[in-house]
Short mmCIF file of C-alpha atoms in Angstrom, two decimals:
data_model
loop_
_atom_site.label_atom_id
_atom_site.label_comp_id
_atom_site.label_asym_id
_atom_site.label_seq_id
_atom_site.Cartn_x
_atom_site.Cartn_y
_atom_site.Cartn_z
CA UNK I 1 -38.52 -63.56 77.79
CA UNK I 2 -36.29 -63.74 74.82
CA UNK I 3 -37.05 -60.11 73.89
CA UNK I 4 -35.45 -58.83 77.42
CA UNK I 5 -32.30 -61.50 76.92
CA UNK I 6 -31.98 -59.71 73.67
CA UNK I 7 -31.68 -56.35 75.01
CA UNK I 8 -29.32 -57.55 77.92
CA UNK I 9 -27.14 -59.04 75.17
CA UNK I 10 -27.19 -55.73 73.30
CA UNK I 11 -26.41 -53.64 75.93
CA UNK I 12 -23.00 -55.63 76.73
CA UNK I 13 -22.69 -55.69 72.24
CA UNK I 14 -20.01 -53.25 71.99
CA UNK I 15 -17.38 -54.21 75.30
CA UNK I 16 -17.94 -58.15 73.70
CA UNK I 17 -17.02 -56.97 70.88
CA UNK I 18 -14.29 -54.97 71.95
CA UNK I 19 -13.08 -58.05 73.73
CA UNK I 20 -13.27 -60.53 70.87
CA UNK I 21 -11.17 -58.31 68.78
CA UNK I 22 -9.05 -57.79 71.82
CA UNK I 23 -8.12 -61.86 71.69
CA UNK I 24 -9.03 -62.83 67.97
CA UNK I 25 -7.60 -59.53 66.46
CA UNK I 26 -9.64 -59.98 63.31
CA UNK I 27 -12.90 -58.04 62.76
CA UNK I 28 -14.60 -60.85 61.32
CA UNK I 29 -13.30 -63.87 63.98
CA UNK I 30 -15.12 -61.74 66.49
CA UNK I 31 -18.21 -60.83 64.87
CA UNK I 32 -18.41 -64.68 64.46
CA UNK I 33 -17.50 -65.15 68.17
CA UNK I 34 -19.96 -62.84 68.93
CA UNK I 35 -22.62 -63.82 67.09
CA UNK I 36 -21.78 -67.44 67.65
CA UNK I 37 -22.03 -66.50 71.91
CA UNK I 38 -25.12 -64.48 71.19
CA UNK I 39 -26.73 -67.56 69.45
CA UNK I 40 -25.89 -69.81 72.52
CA UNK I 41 -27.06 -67.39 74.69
CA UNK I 42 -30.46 -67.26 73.56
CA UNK I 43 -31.28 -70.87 72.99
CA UNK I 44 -29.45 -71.06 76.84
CA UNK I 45 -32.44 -72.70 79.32
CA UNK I 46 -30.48 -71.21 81.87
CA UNK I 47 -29.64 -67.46 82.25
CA UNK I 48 -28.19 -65.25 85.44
CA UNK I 49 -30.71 -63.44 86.28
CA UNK I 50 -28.45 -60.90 87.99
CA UNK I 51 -26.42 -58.23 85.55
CA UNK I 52 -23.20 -58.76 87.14
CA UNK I 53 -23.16 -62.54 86.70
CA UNK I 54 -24.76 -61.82 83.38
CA UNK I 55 -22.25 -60.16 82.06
CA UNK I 56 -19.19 -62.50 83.49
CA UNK I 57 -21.36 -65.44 81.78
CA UNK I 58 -21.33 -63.61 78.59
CA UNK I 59 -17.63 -63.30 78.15
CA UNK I 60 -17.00 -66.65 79.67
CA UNK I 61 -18.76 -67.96 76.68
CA UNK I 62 -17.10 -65.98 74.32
CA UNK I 63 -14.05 -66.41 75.88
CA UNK I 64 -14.75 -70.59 75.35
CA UNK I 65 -15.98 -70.71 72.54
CA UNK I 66 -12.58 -69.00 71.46
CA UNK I 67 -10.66 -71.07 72.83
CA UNK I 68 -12.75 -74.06 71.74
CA UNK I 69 -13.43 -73.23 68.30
CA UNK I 70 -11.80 -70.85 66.92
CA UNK I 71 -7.92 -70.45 68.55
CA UNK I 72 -6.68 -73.80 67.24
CA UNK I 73 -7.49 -72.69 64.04
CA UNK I 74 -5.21 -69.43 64.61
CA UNK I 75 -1.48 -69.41 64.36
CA UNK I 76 -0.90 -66.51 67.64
CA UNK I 77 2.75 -64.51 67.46
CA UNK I 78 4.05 -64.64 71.21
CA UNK I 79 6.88 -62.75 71.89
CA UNK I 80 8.74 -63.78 75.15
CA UNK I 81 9.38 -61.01 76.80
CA UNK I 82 8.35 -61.57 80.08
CA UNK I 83 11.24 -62.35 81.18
CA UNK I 84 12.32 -58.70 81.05
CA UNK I 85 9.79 -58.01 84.34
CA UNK I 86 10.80 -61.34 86.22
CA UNK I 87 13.75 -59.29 87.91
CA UNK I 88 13.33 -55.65 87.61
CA UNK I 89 11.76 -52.67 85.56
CA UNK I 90 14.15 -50.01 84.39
CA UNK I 91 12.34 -46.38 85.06
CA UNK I 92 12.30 -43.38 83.39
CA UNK I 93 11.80 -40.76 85.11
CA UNK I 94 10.41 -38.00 82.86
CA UNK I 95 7.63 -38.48 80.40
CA UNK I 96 5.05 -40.49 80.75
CA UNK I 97 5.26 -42.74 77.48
CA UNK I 98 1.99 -43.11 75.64
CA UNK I 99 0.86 -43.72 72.15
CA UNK I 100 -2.29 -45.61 71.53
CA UNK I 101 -1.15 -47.34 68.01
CA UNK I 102 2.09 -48.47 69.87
CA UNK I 103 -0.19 -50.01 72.75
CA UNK I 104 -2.14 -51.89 70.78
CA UNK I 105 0.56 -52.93 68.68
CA UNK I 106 2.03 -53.66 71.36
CA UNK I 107 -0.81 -55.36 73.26
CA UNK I 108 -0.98 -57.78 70.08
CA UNK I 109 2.42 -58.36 70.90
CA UNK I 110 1.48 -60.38 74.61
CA UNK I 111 1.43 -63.86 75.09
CA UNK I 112 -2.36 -65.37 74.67
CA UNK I 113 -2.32 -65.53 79.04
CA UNK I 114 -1.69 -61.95 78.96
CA UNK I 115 -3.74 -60.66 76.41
CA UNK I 116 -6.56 -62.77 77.70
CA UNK I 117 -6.29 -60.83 81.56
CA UNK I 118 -5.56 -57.58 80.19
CA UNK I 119 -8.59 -57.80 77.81
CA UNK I 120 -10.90 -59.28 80.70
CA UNK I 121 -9.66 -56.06 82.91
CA UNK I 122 -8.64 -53.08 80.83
CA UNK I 123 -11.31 -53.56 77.91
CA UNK I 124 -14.03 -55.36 79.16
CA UNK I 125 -14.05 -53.94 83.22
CA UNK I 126 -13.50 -56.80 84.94
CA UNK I 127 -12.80 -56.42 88.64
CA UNK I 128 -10.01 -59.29 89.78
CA UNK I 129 -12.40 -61.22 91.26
CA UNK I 130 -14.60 -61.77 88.23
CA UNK I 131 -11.69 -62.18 85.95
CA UNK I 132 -10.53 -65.14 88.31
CA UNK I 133 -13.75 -66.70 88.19
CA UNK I 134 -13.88 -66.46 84.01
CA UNK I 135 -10.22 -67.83 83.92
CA UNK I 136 -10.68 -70.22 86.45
CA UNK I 137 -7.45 -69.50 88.42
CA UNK I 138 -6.84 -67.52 91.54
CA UNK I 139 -6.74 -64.06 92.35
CA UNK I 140 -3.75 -63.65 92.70
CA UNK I 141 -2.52 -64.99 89.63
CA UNK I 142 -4.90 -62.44 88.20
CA UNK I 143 -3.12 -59.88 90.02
CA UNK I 144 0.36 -61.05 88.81
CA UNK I 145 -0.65 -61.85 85.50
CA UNK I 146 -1.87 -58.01 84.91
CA UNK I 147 1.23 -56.81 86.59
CA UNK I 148 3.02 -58.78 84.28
CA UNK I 149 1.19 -58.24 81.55
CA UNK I 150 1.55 -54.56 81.78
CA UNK I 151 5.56 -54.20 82.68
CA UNK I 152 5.64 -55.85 79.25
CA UNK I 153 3.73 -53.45 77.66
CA UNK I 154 5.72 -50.83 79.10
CA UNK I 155 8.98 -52.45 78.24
CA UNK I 156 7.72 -52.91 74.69
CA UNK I 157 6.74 -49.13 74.70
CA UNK I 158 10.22 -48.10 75.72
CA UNK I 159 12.27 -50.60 73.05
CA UNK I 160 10.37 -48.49 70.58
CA UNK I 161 10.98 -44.94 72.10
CA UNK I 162 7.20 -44.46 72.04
CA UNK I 163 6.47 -40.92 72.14
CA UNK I 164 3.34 -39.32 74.04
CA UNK I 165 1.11 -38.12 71.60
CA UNK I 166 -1.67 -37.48 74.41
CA UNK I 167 0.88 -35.14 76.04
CA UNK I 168 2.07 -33.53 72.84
CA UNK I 169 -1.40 -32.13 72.63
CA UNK I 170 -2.14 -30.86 75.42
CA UNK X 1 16.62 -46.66 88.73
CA UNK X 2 15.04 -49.92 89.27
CA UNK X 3 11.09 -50.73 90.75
CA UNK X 4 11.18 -54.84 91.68
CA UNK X 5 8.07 -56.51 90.76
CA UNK X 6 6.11 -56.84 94.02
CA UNK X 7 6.15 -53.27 94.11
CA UNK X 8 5.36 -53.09 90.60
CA UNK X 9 2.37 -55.56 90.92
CA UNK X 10 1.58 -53.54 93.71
CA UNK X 11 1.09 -50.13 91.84
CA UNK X 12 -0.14 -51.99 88.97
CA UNK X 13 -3.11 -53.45 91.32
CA UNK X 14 -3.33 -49.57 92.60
CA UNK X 15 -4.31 -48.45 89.01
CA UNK X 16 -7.02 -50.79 89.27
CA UNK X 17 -8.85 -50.00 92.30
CA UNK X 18 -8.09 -53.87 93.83
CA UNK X 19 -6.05 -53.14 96.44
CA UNK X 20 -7.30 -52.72 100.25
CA UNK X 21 -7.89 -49.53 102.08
CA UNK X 22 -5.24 -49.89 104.27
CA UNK X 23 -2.58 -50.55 100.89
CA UNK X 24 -4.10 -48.30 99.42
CA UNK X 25 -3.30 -45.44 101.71
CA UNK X 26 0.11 -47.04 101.88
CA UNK X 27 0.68 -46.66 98.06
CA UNK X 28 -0.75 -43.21 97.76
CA UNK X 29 1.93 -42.03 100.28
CA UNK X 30 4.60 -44.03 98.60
CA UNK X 31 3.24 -42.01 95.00
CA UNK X 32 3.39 -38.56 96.97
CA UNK X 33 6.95 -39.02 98.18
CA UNK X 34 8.51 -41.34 95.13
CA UNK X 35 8.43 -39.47 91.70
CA UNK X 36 9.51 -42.68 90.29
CA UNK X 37 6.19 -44.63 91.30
CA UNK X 38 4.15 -42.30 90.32
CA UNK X 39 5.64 -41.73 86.99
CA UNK X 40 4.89 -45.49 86.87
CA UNK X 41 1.37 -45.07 88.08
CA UNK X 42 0.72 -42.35 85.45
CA UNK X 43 2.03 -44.50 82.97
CA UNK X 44 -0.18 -47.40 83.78
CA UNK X 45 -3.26 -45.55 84.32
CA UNK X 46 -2.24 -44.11 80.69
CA UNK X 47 -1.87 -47.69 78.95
CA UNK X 48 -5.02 -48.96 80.85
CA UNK X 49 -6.86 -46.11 79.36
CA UNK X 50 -5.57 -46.50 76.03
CA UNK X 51 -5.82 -50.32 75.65
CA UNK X 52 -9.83 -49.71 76.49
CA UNK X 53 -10.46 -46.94 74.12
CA UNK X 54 -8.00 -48.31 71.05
CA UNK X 55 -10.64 -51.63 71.41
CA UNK X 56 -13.50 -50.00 72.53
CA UNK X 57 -13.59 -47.05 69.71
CA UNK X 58 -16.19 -48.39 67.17
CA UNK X 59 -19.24 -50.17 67.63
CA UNK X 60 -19.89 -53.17 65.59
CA UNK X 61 -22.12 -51.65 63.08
CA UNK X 62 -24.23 -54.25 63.05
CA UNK X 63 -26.70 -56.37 65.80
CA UNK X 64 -24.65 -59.19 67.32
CA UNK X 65 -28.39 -60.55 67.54
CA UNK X 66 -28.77 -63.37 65.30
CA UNK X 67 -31.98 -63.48 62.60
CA UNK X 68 -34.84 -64.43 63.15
CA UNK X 69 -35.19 -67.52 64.07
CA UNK X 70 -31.96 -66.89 66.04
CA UNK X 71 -30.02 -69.27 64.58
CA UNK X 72 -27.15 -68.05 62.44
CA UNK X 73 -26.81 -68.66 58.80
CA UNK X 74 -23.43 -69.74 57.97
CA UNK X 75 -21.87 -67.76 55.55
CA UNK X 76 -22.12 -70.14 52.32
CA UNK X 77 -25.97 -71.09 52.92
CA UNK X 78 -26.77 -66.82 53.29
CA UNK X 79 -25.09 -66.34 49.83
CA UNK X 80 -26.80 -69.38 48.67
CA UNK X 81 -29.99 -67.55 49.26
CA UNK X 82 -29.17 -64.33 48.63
CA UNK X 83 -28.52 -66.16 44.82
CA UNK X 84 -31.41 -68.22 44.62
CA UNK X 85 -33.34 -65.22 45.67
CA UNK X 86 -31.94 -63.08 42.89
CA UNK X 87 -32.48 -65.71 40.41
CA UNK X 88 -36.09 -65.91 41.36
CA UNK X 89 -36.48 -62.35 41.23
CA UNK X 90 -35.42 -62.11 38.13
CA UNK X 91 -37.50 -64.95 37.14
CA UNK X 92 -40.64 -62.96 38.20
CA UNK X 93 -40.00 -59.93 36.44
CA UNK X 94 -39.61 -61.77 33.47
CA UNK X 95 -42.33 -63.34 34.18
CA UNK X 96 -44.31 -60.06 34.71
CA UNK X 97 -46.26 -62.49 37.38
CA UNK X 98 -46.19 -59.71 40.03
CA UNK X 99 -44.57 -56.68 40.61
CA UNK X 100 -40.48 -57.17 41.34
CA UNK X 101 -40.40 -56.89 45.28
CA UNK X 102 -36.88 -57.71 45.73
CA UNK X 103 -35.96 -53.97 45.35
CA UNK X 104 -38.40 -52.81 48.41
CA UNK X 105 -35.42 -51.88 50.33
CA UNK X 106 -33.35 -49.85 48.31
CA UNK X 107 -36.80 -48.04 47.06
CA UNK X 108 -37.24 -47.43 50.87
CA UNK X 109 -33.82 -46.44 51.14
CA UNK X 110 -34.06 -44.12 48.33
CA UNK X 111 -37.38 -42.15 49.90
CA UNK X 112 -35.55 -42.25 53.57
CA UNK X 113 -32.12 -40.84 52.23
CA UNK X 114 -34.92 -37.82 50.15
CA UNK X 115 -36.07 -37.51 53.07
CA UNK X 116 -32.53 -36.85 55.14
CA UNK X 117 -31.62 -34.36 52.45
CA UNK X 118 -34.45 -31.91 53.73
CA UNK X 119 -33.08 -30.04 56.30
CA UNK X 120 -35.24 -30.48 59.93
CA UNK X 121 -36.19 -26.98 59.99
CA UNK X 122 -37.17 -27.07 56.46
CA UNK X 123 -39.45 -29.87 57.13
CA UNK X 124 -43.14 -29.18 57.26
CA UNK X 125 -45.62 -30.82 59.88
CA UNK X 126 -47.43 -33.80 59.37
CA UNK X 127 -50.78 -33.55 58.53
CA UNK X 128 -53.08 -34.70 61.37
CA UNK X 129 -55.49 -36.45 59.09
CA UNK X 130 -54.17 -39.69 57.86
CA UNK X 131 -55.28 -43.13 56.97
CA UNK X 132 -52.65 -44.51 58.83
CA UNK X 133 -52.20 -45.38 62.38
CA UNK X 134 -49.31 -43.74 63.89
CA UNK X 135 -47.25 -45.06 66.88
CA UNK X 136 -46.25 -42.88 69.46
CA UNK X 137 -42.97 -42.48 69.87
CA UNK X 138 -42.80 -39.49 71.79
CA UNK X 139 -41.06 -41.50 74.73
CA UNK X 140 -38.15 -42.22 72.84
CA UNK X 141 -37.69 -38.50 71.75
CA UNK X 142 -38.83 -39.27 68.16
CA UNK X 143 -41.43 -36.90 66.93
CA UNK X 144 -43.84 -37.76 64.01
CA UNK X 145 -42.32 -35.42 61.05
CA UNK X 146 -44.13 -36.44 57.87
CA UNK X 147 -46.55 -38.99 56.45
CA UNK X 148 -46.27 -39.52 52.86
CA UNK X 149 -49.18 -41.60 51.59
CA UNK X 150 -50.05 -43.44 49.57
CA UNK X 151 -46.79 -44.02 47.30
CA UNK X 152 -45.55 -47.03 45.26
CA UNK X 153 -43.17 -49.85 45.19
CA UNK X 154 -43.24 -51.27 42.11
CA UNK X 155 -46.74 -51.26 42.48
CA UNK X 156 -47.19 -51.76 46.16
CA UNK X 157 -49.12 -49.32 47.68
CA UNK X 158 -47.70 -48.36 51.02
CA UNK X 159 -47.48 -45.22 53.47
CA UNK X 160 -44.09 -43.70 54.33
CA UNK X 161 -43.67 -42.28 58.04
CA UNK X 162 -41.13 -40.29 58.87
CA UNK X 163 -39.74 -39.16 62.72
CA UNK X 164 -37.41 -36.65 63.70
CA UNK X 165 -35.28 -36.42 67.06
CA UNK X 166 -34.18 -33.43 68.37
CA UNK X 167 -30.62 -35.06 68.68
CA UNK X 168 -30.41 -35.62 64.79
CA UNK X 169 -31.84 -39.21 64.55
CA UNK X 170 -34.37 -40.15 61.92
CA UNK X 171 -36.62 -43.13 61.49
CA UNK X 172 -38.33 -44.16 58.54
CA UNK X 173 -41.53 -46.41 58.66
CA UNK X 174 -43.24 -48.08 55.58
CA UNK X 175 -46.51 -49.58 56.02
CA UNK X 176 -47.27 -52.02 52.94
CA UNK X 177 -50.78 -52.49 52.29
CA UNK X 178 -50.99 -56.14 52.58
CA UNK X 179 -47.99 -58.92 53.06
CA UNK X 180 -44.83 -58.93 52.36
CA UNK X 181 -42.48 -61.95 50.99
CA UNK X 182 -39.96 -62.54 53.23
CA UNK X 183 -37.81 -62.95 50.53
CA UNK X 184 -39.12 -59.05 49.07
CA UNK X 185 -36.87 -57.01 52.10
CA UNK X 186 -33.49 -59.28 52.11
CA UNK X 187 -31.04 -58.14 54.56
CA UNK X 188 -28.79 -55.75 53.34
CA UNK X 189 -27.41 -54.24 56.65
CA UNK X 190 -24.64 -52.58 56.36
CA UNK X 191 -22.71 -48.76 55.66
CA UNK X 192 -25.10 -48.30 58.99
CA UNK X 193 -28.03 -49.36 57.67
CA UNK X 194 -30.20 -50.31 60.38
CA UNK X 195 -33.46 -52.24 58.79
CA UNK X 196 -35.70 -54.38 60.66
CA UNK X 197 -39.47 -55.43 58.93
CA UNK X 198 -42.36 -57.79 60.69
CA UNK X 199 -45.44 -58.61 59.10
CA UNK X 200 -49.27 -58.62 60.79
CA UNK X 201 -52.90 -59.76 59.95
CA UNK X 202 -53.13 -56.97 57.25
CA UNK X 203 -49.91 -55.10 56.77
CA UNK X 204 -46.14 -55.56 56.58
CA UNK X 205 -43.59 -52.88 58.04
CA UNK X 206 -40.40 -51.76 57.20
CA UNK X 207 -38.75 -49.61 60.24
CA UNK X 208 -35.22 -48.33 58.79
CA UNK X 209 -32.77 -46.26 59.90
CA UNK X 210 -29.10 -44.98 59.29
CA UNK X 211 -26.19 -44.80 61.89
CA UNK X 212 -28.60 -44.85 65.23
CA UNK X 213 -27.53 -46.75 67.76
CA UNK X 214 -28.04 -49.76 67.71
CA UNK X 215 -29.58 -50.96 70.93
CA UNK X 216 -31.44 -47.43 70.79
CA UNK X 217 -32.83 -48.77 67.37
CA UNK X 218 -33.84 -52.42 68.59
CA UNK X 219 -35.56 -50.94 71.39
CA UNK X 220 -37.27 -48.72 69.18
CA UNK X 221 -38.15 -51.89 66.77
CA UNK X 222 -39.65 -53.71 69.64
CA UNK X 223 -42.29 -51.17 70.73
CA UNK X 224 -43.51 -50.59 67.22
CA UNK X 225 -44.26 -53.87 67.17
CA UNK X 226 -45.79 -54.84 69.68
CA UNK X 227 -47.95 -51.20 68.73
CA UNK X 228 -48.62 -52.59 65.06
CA UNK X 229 -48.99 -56.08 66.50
CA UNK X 230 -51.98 -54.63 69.33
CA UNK X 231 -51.13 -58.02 71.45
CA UNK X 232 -51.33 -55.52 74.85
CA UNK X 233 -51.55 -51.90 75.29
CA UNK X 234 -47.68 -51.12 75.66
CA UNK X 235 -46.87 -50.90 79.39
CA UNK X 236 -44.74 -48.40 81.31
CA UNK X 237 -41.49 -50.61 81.28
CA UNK X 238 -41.27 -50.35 77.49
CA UNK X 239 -41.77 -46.49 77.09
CA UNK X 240 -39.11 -46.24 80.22
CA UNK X 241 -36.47 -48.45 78.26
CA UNK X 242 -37.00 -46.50 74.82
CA UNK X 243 -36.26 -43.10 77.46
CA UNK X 244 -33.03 -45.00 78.33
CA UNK X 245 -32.10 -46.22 74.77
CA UNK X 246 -32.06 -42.52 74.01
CA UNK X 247 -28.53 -41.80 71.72
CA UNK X 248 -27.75 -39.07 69.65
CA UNK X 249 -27.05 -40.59 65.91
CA UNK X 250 -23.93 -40.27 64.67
CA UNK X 251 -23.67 -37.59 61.35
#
């Protein structure tokens, strides 16, 4: 029994992973986070049986346990930009602005709420449903919080000129 | 120009596939007319994409599994031991009690990374004959490529098998006549060091490997042992996981 939760944990290792350092931002908080989840999940009497509430139980716990044990310990850099999408986005019209240092800069730039969707969507595949039930809030504060989330990013992008290094190659 | 932010939401939703059909069509029309939302759309899908491969673009290395017995050492008791086990290690030799064990890892490293030099088409085919038994791993796309027996750690007689994939991956297996300390293979994971080692009635293992994946390598683990271990003939489900765990290994 252990020997199959161990390969259910592994096979979720690297998007947990990717999502710790998403919200911790330091390689060795989220090994710890990891590790510390992948401890409680195999002394856990209790496991989902199915994958899909498997894998929203996984990052739930990580997602706790960061919250619980390790974020008051962390001093988090919150820039308050958000009110920059309350009213309206300013388009560009030409390129399409994209340059993955700048994002995650930029990303590590969000307020903890925002970081904390974005990470549960973009990084670890979240649909909105699932990310509602790991955040405990509804839908469509998922929805709104991702919307916001992003028109931050993209204001953030285009304050620093970003320029499209995905497009410069092709 | 300027897109409000239910509109905005709305594309942003769009990007994600959470929208209904009926929205759905309604936004794809709105993209094919409006330059402006679909530069906006492109730009999202862009930053969506980026923000999942700029955290998704290296593995961890290492096994988020915790040792054996799954609880995790904190940081200042694993140096502790690491230390104490040095200390008695050097103790031994000086001692010239046994032979120093403490080193069986790095020896094994040493005759894996020989072994990695040789090129795969320079490598000649096991002989058939051996002493040891040799698990299949044929279902995992690992072929048996040497066996190189008996040779010595520090006096420790053990056999060295070797397996080949055809997707550059190579295992190492040690089979040490006898047991093993635990304290004789410490865990030095690491610079992709993969290493896992189990002990039975009459031997002790070493399975190590370098930059494999590592659920491929776990999976890989797990059948050997239960092969070394004989507790049950190893059933379908195992050999049809170590097919699925298949992963080309990374240079």
């Amino acid at each position: 029994m252990k020997r199959i939760r161990k390969h259910r944990l592994l096979e979720h290792q690297g998007t947990l992973h990717a999502y710790a350092m998403a919200i911790t931002r330091e390689p060795e908080t989220a090994a710890d986070l990891v590790q510390d989840c992948a401890v409680r999940v195999l002394r856990s009497t209790r496991v989902p049986a199915d994958n899909k509430a498997f894998k929203v139980w996984l990052f739930a716990i990580v997602r706790n346990l960061w919250i619980d044990n390790f974020r008051k310990n962390k001093v988090r850099n919150e820039v308050s930009i958000d009110d920059l999408c309350e009213t309206a986005l300013p388009v560009q019209a030409d390129l399409v602005i994209v340059n993955a240092l700048a994002v995650r800069l930029a990303f590590e730039e969000l307020s903890a709420d925002h970081q904390d969707v974005l990470a549960l969507v973009d990084i670890a595949g979240f649909s909105y449903a699932e990310t509602a039930g790991i955040l405990d809030v509804a839908h469509g504060t998922v929805m709104s919080r991702v919307s916001r989330a992003r028109c931050a990013l993209a204001s953030m992008l285009e304050q620093e000129d970003v320029v499209d290094i995905f497009a410069r190659k092709r | 120009m300027v897109m409000g932010p239910d509109n905005f939401r709305k594309l942003s939703a769009y990007v994600d596939g959470e929208l209904d059909a009926h929205t759905t069509a309604e936004v794809a029309e709105q993209i094919a007319r409006d330059p402006e939302a679909a530069t906006i759309v492109a730009k999202l899908t862009s930053i969506k994409s980026t923000i999942k491969s700029s955290y998704n673009d290296g593995q961890t290395g290492e096994s988020i599994l915790p040792d054996p017995p799954e609880l995790k050492l904190k940081r200042g008791i694993a140096v502790a031991t690491v230390f104490a086990v040095a200390l008695l290690s050097v103790w031994i030799f000086s001692n010239q009690l046994v032979p120093a064990r403490t080193d069986v890892l790095a020896i094994a490293l040493n005759h894996y990374d020989s072994w990695k030099q040789v090129k795969a088409r320079e490598l000649k085919p096991a002989s058939l004959i051996t002493p040891v038994s040799i698990p299949d791993l044929s279902s995992a796309g690992l072929k048996i490529s040497s066996v190189d027996t008996p040779i010595h750690f520090s006096g420790l007689p053990a056999s060295h098998l070797t397996y080949l994939g055809s997707r550059g991956c190579r295992l190492s297996l040690f089979i040490f006549e006898g047991k093993l300390d635990d304290e004789a293979i410490p865990d030095l994971r690491g610079d992709g060091i993969l290493a896992d080692h189990w002990t039975t009635q009459d031997s002790s293992y070493l399975l190590l490997s370098r930059k494999m994946n590592v659920q491929r390598f776990s999976v890989l683990a797990e059948f050997i042992k239960e092969t070394t271990r004989k507790l049950a003939p190893v059933d379908e489900e195992m050999r049809i996981a170590m097919r699925k765990a298949r992963q080309p290994c990374r240079a």
